[in-house]
Coordinates of C-alpha atoms and ligand atoms in Angstrom, one line a residue:
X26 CA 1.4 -16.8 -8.7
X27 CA 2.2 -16.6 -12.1
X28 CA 5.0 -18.9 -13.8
X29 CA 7.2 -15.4 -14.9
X30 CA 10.0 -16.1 -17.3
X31 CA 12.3 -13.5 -18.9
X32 CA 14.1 -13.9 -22.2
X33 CA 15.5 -11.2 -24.3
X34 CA 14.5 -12.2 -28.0
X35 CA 10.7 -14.0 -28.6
X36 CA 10.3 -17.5 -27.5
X37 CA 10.5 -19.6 -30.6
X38 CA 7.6 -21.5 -30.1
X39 CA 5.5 -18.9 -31.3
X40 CA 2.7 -18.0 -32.2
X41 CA 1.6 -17.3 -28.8
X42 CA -2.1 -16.7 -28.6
X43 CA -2.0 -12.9 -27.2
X44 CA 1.7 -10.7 -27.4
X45 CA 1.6 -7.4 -25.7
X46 CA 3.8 -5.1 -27.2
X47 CA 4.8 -1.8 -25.6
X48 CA 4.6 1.1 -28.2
X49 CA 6.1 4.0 -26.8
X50 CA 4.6 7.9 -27.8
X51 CA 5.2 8.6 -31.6
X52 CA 7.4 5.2 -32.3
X53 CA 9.2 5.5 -35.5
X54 CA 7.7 4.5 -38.5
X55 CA 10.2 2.9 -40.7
X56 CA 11.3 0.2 -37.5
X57 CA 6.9 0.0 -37.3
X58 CA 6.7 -1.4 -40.6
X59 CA 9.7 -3.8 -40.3
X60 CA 7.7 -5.0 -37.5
X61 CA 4.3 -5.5 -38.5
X62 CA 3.8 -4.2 -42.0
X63 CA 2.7 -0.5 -43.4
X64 CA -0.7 -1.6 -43.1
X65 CA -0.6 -2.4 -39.4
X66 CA 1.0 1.3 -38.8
X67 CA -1.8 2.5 -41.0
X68 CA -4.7 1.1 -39.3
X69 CA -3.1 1.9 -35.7
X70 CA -2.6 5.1 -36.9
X71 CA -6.7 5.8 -38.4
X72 CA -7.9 4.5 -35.3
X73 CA -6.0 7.1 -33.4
X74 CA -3.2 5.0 -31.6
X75 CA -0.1 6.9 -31.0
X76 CA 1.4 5.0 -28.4
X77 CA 0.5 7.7 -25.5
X78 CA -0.3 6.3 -22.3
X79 CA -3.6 4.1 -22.0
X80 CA -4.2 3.9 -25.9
X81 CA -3.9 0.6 -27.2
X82 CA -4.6 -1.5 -30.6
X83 CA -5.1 -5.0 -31.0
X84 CA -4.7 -6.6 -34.3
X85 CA -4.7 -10.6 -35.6
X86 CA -1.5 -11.7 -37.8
X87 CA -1.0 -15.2 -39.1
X88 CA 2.2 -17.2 -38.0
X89 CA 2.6 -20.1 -40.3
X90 CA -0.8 -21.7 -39.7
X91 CA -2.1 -20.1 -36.7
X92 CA -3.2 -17.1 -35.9
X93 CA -1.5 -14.8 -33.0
X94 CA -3.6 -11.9 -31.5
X95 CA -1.0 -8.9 -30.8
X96 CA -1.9 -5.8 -28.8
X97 CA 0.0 -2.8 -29.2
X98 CA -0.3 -1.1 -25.4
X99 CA 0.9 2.9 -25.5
X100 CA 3.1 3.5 -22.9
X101 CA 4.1 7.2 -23.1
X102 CA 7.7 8.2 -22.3
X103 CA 7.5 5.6 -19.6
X104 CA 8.8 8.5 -17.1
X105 CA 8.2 6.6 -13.8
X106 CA 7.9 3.3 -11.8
X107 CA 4.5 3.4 -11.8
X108 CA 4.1 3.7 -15.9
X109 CA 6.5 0.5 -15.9
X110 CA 4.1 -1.5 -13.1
X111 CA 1.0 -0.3 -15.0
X112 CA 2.3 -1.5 -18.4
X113 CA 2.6 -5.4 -17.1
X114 CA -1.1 -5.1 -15.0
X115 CA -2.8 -4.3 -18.4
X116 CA -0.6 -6.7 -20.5
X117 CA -2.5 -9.6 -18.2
X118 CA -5.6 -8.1 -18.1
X119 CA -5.2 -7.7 -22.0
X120 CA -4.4 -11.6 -21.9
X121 CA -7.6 -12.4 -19.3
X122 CA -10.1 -10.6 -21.7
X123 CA -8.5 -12.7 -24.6
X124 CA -8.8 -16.3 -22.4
X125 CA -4.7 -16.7 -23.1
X126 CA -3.2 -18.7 -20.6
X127 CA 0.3 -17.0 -22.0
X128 CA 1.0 -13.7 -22.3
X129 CA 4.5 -12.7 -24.1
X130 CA 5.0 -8.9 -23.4
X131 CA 7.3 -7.3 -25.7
X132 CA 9.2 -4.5 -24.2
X133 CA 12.1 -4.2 -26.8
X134 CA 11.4 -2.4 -29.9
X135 CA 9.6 0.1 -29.6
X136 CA 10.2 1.0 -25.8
X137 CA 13.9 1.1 -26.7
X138 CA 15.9 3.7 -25.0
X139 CA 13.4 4.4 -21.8
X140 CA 14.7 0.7 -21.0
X141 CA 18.1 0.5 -21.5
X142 CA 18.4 1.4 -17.4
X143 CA 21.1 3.6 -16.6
X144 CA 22.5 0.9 -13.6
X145 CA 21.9 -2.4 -12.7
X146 CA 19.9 -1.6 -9.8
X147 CA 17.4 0.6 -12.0
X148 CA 16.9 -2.8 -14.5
X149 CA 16.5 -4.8 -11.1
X150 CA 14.0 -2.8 -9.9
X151 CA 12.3 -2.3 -13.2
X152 CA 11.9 -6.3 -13.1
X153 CA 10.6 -5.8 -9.4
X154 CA 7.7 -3.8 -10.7
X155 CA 7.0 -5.5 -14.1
X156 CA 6.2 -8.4 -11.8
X157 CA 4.4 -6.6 -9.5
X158 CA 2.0 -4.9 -12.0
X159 CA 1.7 -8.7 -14.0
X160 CA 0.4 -10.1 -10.8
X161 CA -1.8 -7.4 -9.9
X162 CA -3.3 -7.9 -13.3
X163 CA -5.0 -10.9 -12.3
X164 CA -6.3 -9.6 -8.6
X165 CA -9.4 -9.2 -7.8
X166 CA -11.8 -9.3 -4.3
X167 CA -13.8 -12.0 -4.5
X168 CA -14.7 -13.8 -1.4
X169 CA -18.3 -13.7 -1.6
X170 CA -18.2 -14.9 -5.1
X171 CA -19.6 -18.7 -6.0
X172 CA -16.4 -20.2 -7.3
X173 CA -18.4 -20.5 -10.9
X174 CA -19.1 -17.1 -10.8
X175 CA -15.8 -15.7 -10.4
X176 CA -14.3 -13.6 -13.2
X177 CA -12.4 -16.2 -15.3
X178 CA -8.4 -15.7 -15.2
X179 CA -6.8 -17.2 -17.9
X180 CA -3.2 -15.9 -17.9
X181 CA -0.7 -18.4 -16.3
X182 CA 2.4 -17.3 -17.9
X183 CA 4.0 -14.4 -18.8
X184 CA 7.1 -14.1 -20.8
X185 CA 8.7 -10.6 -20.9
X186 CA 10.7 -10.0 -23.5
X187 CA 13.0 -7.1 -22.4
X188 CA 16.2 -5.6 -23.9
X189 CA 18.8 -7.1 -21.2
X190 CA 18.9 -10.0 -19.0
X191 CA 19.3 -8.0 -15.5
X192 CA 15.2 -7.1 -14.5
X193 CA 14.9 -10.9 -13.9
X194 CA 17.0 -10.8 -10.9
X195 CA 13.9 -8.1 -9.8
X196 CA 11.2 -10.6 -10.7
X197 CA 11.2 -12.7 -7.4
X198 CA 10.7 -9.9 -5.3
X199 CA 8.0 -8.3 -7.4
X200 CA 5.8 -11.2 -6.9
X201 CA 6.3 -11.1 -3.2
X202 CA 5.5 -7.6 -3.1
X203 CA 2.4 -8.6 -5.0
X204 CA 1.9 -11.1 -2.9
X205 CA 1.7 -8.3 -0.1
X206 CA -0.2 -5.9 -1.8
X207 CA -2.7 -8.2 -2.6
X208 CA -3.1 -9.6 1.1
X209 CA -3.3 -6.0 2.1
X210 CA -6.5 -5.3 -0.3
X211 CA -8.3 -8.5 0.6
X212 CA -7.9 -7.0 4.3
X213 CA -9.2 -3.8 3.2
X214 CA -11.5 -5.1 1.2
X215 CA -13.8 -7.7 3.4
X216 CA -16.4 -6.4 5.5
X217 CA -15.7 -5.2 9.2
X218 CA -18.0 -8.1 10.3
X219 CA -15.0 -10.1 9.0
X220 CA -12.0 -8.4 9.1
X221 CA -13.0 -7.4 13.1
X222 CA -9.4 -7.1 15.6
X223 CA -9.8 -10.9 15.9
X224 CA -9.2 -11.5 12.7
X225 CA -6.5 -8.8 12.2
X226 CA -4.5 -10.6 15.2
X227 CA -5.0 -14.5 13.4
X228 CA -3.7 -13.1 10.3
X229 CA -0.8 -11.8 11.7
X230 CA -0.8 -15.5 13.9
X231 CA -0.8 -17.2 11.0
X232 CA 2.0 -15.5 8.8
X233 CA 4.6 -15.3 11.6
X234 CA 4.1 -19.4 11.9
X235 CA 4.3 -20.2 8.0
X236 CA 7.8 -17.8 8.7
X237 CA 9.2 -18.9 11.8
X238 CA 11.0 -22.0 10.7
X239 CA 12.7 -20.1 8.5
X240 CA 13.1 -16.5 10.2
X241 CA 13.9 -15.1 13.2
X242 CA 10.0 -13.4 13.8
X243 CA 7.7 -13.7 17.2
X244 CA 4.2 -12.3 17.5
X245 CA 3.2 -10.5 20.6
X246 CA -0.9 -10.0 20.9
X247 CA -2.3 -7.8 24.2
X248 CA -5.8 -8.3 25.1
X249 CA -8.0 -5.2 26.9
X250 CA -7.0 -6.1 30.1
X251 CA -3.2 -6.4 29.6
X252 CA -3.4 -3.3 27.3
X253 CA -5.2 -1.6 30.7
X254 CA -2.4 -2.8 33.1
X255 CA -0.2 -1.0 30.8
X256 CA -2.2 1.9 31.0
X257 CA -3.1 2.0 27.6
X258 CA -5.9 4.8 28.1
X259 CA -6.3 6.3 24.5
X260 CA -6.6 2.9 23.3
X261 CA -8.9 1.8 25.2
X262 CA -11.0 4.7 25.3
X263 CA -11.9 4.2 21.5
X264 CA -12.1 0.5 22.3
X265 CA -15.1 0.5 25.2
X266 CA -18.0 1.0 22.5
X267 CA -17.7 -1.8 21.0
X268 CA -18.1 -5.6 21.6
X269 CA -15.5 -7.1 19.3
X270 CA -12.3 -7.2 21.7
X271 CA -9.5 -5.0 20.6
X272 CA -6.1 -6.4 20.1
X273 CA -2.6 -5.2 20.0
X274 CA -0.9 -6.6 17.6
X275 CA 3.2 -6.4 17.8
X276 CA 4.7 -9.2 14.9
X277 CA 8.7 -8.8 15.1
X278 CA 11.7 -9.7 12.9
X279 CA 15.5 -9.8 13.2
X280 CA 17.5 -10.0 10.2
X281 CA 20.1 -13.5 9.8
X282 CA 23.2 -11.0 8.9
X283 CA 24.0 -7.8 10.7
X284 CA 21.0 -5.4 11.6
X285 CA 21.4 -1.9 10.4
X286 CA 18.9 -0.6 12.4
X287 CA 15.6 -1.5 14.0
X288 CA 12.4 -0.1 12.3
X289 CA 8.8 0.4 13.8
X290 CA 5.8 0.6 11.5
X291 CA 2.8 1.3 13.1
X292 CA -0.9 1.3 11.5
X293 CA -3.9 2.8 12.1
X294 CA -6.3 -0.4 12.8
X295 CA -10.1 0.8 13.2
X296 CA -11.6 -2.5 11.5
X297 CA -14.8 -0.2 11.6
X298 CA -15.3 3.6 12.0
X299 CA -18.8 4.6 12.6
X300 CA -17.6 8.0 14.0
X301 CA -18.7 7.2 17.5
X302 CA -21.5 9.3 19.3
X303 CA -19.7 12.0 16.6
X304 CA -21.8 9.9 14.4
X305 CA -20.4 10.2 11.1
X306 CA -23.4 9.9 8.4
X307 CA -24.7 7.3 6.1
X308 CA -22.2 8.3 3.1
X309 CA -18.9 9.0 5.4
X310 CA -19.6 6.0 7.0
X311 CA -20.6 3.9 4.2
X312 CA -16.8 3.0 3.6
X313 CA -15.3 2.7 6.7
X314 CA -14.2 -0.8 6.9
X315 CA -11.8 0.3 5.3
X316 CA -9.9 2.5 8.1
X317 CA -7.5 -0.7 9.0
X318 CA -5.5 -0.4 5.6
X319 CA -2.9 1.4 7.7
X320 CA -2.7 -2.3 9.6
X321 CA -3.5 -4.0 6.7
X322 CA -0.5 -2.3 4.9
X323 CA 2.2 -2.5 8.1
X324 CA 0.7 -6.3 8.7
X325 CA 1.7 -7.2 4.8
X326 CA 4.6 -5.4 4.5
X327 CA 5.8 -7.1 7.5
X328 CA 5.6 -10.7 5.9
X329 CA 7.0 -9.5 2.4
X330 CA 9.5 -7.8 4.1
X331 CA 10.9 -11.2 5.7
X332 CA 10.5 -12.7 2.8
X333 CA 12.7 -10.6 0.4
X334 CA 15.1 -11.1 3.8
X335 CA 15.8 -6.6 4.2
X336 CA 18.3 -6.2 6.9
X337 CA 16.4 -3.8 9.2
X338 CA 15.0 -5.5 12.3
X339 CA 11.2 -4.7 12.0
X340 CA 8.7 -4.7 14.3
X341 CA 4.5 -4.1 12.9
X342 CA 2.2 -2.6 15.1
X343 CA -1.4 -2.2 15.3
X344 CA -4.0 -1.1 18.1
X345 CA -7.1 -3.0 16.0
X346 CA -10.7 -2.3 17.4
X347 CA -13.9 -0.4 16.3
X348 CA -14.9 2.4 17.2
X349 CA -18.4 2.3 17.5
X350 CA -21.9 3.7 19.6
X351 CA -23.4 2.4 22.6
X352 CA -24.0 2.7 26.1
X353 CA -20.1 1.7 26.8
X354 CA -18.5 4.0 24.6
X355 CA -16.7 6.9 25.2
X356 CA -18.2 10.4 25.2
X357 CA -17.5 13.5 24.2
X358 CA -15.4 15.5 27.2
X359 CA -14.1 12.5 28.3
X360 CA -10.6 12.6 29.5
X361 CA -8.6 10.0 28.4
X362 CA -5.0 8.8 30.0
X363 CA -2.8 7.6 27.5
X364 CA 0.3 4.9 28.3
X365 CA 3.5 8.1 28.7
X366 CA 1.1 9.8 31.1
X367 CA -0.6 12.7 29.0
X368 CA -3.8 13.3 29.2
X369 CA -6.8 14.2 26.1
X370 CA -9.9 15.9 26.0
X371 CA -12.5 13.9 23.9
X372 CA -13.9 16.9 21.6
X373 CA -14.7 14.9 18.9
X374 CA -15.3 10.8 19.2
X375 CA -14.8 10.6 15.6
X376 CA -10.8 11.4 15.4
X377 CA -10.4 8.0 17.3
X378 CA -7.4 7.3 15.1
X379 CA -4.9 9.4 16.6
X380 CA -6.1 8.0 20.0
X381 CA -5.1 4.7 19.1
X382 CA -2.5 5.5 17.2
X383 CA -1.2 7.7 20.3
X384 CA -0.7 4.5 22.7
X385 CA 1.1 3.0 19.8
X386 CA 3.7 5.2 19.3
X387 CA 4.4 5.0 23.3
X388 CA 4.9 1.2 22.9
X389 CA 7.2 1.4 20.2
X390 CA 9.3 4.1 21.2
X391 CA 9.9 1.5 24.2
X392 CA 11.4 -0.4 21.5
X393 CA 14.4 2.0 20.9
X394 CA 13.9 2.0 17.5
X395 CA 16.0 3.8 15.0
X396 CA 12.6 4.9 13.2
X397 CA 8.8 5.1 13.8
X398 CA 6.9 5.2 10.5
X399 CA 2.9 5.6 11.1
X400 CA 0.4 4.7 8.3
X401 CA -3.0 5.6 8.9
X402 CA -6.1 6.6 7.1
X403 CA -6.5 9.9 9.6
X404 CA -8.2 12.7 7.7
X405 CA -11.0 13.3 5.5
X406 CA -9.0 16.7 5.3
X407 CA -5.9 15.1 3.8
X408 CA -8.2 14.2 0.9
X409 CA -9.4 18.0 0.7
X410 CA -5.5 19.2 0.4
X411 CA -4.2 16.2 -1.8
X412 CA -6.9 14.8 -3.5
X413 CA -7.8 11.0 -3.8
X414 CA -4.7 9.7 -5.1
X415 CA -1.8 11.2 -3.3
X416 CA -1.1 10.3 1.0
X417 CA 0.6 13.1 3.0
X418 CA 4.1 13.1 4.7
X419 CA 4.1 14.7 8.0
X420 CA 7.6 14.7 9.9
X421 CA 10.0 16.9 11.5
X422 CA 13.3 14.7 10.3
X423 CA 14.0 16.3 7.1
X424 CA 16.4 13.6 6.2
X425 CA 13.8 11.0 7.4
X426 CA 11.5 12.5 5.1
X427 CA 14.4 12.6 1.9
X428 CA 14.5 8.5 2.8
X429 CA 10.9 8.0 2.7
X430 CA 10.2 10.2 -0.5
X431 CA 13.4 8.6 -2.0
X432 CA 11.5 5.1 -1.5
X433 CA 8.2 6.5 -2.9
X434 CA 9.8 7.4 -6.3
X435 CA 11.4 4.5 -6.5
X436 CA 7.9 2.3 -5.9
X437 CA 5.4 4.5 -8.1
X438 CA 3.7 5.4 -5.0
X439 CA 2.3 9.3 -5.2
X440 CA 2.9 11.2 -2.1
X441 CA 3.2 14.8 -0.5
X442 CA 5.0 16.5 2.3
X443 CA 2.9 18.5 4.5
X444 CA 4.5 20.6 7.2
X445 CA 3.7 20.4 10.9
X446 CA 4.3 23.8 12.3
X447 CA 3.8 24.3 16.1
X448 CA 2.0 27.4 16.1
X449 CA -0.9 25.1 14.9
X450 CA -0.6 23.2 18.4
X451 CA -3.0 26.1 19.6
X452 CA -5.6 24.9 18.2
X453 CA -5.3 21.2 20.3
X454 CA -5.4 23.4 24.2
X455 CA -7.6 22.4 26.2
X456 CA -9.3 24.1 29.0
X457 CA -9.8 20.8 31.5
X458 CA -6.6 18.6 30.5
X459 CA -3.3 18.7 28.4
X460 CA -4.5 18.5 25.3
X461 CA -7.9 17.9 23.0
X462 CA -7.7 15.4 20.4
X463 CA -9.4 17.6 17.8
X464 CA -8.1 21.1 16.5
X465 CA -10.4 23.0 13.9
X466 CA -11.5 22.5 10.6
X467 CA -8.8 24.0 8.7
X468 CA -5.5 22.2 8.6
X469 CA -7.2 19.3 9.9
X470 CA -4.3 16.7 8.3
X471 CA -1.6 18.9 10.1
X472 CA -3.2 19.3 13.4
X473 CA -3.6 15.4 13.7
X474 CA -0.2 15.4 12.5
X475 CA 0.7 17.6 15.4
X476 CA -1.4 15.7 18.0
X477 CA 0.8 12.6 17.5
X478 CA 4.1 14.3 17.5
X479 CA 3.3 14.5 21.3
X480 CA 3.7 10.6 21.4
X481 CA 7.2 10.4 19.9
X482 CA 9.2 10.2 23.3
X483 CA 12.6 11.6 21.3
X484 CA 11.9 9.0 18.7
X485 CA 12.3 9.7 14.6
X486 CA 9.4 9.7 13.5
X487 CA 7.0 9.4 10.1
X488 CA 3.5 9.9 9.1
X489 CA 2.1 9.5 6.1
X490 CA -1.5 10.2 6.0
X491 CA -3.4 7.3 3.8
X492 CA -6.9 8.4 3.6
X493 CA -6.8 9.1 0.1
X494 CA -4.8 6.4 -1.6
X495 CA -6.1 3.3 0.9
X496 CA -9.1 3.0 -1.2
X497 CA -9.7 3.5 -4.9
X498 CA -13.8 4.3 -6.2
X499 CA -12.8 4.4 -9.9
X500 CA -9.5 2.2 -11.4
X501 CA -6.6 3.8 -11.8
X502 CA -3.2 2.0 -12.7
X503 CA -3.1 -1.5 -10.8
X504 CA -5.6 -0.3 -8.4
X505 CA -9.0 -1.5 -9.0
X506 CA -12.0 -0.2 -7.2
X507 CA -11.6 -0.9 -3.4
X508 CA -8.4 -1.3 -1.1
X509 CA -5.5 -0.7 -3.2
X510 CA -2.8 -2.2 -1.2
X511 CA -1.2 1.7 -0.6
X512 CA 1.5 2.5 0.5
X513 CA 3.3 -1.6 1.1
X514 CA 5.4 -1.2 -2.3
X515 CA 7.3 1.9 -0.4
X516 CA 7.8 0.5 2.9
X517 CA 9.4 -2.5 1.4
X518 CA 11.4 -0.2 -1.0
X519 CA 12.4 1.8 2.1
X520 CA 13.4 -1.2 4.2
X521 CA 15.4 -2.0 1.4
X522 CA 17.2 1.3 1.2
X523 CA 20.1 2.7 3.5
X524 CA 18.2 5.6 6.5
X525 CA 20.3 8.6 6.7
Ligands
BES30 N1 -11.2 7.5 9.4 C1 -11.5 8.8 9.4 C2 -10.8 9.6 8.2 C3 -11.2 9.2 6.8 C4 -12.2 9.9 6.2 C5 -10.5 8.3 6.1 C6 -12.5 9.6 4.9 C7 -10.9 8.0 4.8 C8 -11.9 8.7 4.2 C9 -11.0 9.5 10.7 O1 -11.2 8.7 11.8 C10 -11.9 10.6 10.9 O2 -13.1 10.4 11.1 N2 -11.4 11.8 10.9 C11 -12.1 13.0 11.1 C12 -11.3 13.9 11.9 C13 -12.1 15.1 12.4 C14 -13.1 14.6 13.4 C15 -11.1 16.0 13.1 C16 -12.4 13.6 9.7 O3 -11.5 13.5 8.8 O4 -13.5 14.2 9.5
MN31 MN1 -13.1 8.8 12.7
ZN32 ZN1 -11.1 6.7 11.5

């Protein structure tokens, strides 16, 4: 982590080798050149620097004897959380390229206004996500890299210079959240020969034990047999192909104070998804270690969530195993059993994620919870209606829904309500049992949607569709190529919020 300290005028021991400052869309010109100089404005200005989002313009100044590198980073109108987290990320990365061990980020003069937060919780949370994006600056997967040949990462400290003293009070969160995120992409991003159920279940082993001395948490893992005496038939189903064992991973936490209500997120854990004897091909497959960032998410959230100490009991939940070929996995026109009784044509082996999914929802609606949120990367057709960046929102609790989007503003995390409407259920009849688990190709996000809505048992329920955001193929904003840590940022916003 990095040493984060937050002042509100420069530190006096300047020069510091590398000072980011934010330079907001056409800053004014006469407070410019009080700054830096009319030549500085000048040379910004000839190489095309306005301040707009993205642009930026480095320069060297002498202090006394020494010579300070400054980098004038564009930050727009700095609209949204997400402009705020991006602007720390590339202040570090700005301070990595440059070898700095310190970074002083300047967000006073020419950010002005956007900053001045209209309440104290707005500068908290602004803190929150300037330390979020500053730690992010420095992540990056490398686990098969030779110590030696690892990217070198300079940037120990960062001072943020920012208008008023309240963000700080955000910062110790922000890292944690980081912290999260991070162990959320790491999951996503090692192979499925790694990152197999096994290893999901002694991740989650080894969090709730560095918490419990200080928490009230408990880990519950269900091995195929106990996960067959509780007739856990979807599950399962997906689960017989393949000869890593699957595990069902339930990590729980009680708040210290008063609870104000008890929380289930579930996620989608297929460590590997080679489409079953629905064999997907070389390029749908070629990705698909990453279709556990739903449990890599819930599983990370979970820990940050203790952590930062929300007052929601929370309970994580994944159904982790592969779903893969061979002469033990499940065909297609199988009927599968799932644990509230209902039973499921096998149309297609390849939408394996609302199987498992299904038996999950069924445990935790055992639970009584207040709230089942689902993340799962479900649909290649979510991606058709949303694009790569933005996950869909599929519930019938509009207020459920305000909460959750509410959450997602605040965190700078891009999502979409779809609708479920139950017309569309037509397309999941089937001839032989109660329902098939595929519908057709149109509205494919909405009718897996619509498939788990029959494994609510009265609950509320969420479902935000992942597919898109989980995993990133060019950078944008913190994310760099891989898992991007999607959506843990919201689900500890939400858990932090009050549920209507
Ligand atoms: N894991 C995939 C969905 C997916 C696709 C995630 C691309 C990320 C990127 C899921 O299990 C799947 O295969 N879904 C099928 C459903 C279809 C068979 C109804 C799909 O999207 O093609
Ligand atoms: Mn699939
Ligand atoms: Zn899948």
């Amino acid at each position: 982590m990095l040493q984060l300290t937050w002042t509100t005028a420069l530190p006096s021991d300047s020069p510091s080798p590398v000072v980011v400052v934010a330079v907001r869309d056409e800053p004014d010109a006469a407070a410019f050149d009080a700054r830096f100089g009319r030549g500085v404005r000048e040379a910004a200005t000839a190489a095309r620097f306005a301040g707009k989002a993205g642009e930026s313009f480095a320069f060297t100044a002498t202090q006394g004897d020494r010579l300070e590198r400054i980098v004038l980073l564009g930050v727009g109108d700095l609209r949204d959380a997400a402009a705020l987290r991006n602007l720390a990320h590339d202040a570090v990365r700005q301070g990595h390229a440059a070898g700095a061990s310190r970074v002083v980020l300047d967000l006073r003069t020419f950010v002005g206004n956007a900053l001045s937060f209209d309440d104290a919780a707005a500068a908290v949370r602004a803190g929150d996500l300037i330390a979020q994006g500053a730690e992010l600056g420095s992540y990056a997967y490398e686990h098969y890299i030779a110590p030696d040949k690892r990217a070198p990462k300079s940037v120990r400290e960062v001072v943020v210079v920012a208008p008023d003293g309240k963000p700080a009070e955000g910062s110790h969160r922000g890292q944690i959240i980081a912290s999260a995120i991070s162990r959320a992409r790491d999951f996503v991003n090692g192979p499925a020969a790694l990152v197999t159920p096994t290893h999901l279940a002694e991740a989650a082993a080894k969090i709730v034990a560095s918490l419990e001395a200080d928490h009230d948490v408990a880990l519950v893992v269900l091995d195929r047999d106990e996960c067959s005496r509780r007739n856990m038939g979807c599950f399962l189903g997906v689960a017989q192909g393949s000869d890593e064992p699957p595990r069902f991973i339930h990590m729980s936490y009680r708040p210290r104070g008063a609870s104000k209500g008890r929380v289930c997120l579930i996620g989608k854990g297929v460590t590997f998804d080679s489409g079953g004897y629905s064999l997907k091909p070389t390029d749908g497959m070629l990705d698909m270690k990453m279709d556990m960032a739903g449990a890599a998410a819930v599983i990370s959230a979970f820990e940050a969530a203790v952590r930062v100490g929300v007052a929601y009991e929370v309970h994580a939940i994944v159904a982790a195993t592969e779903n893969m070929v061979s002469g033990h996995a499940y065909r297609l026109g199988d009927v599968l059993t799932a644990s509230n009784g209902k039973t499921v044509e096998i149309n297609n082996t390849d939408a394996e994620g609302r199987l498992t999914l299904a038996d999950a929802m069924v445990y935790a609606s055992k639970l009584e919870p207040t709230a089942i949120l689902d993340f799962a990367t479900l649909t290649g057709a979510c991606m058709i209606a949303l694009g790569p960046r933005i996950a869909g929102v599929m519930s019938k609790d509009d207020a459920l829904v305000d909460d959750w989007m509410a959450a997602a503003t605040r965190s700078g995390e891009a999502m979409w309500r779809l609708p479920l409407p139950d017309d569309l259920k037509e397309q999941l009849k089937s001839k032989v049992a109660e329902m098939k688990n595929t519908g057709e190709r149109y509205g494919g996000a909405i009718t897996a949607g619509l498939f788990l809505s029959e494994f609510t048992e009265g609950c509320r329920w969420l479902h935000v569709d992942i597919a898109g955001p989980a995993m990133v193929s060019k950078p944008y904003g913190v994310a760099t190529v891989g898992g991007s840590g999607f959506p843990v940022a919201t689900i500890l916003e939400f858990l932090s919020g009050d549920l209507r």
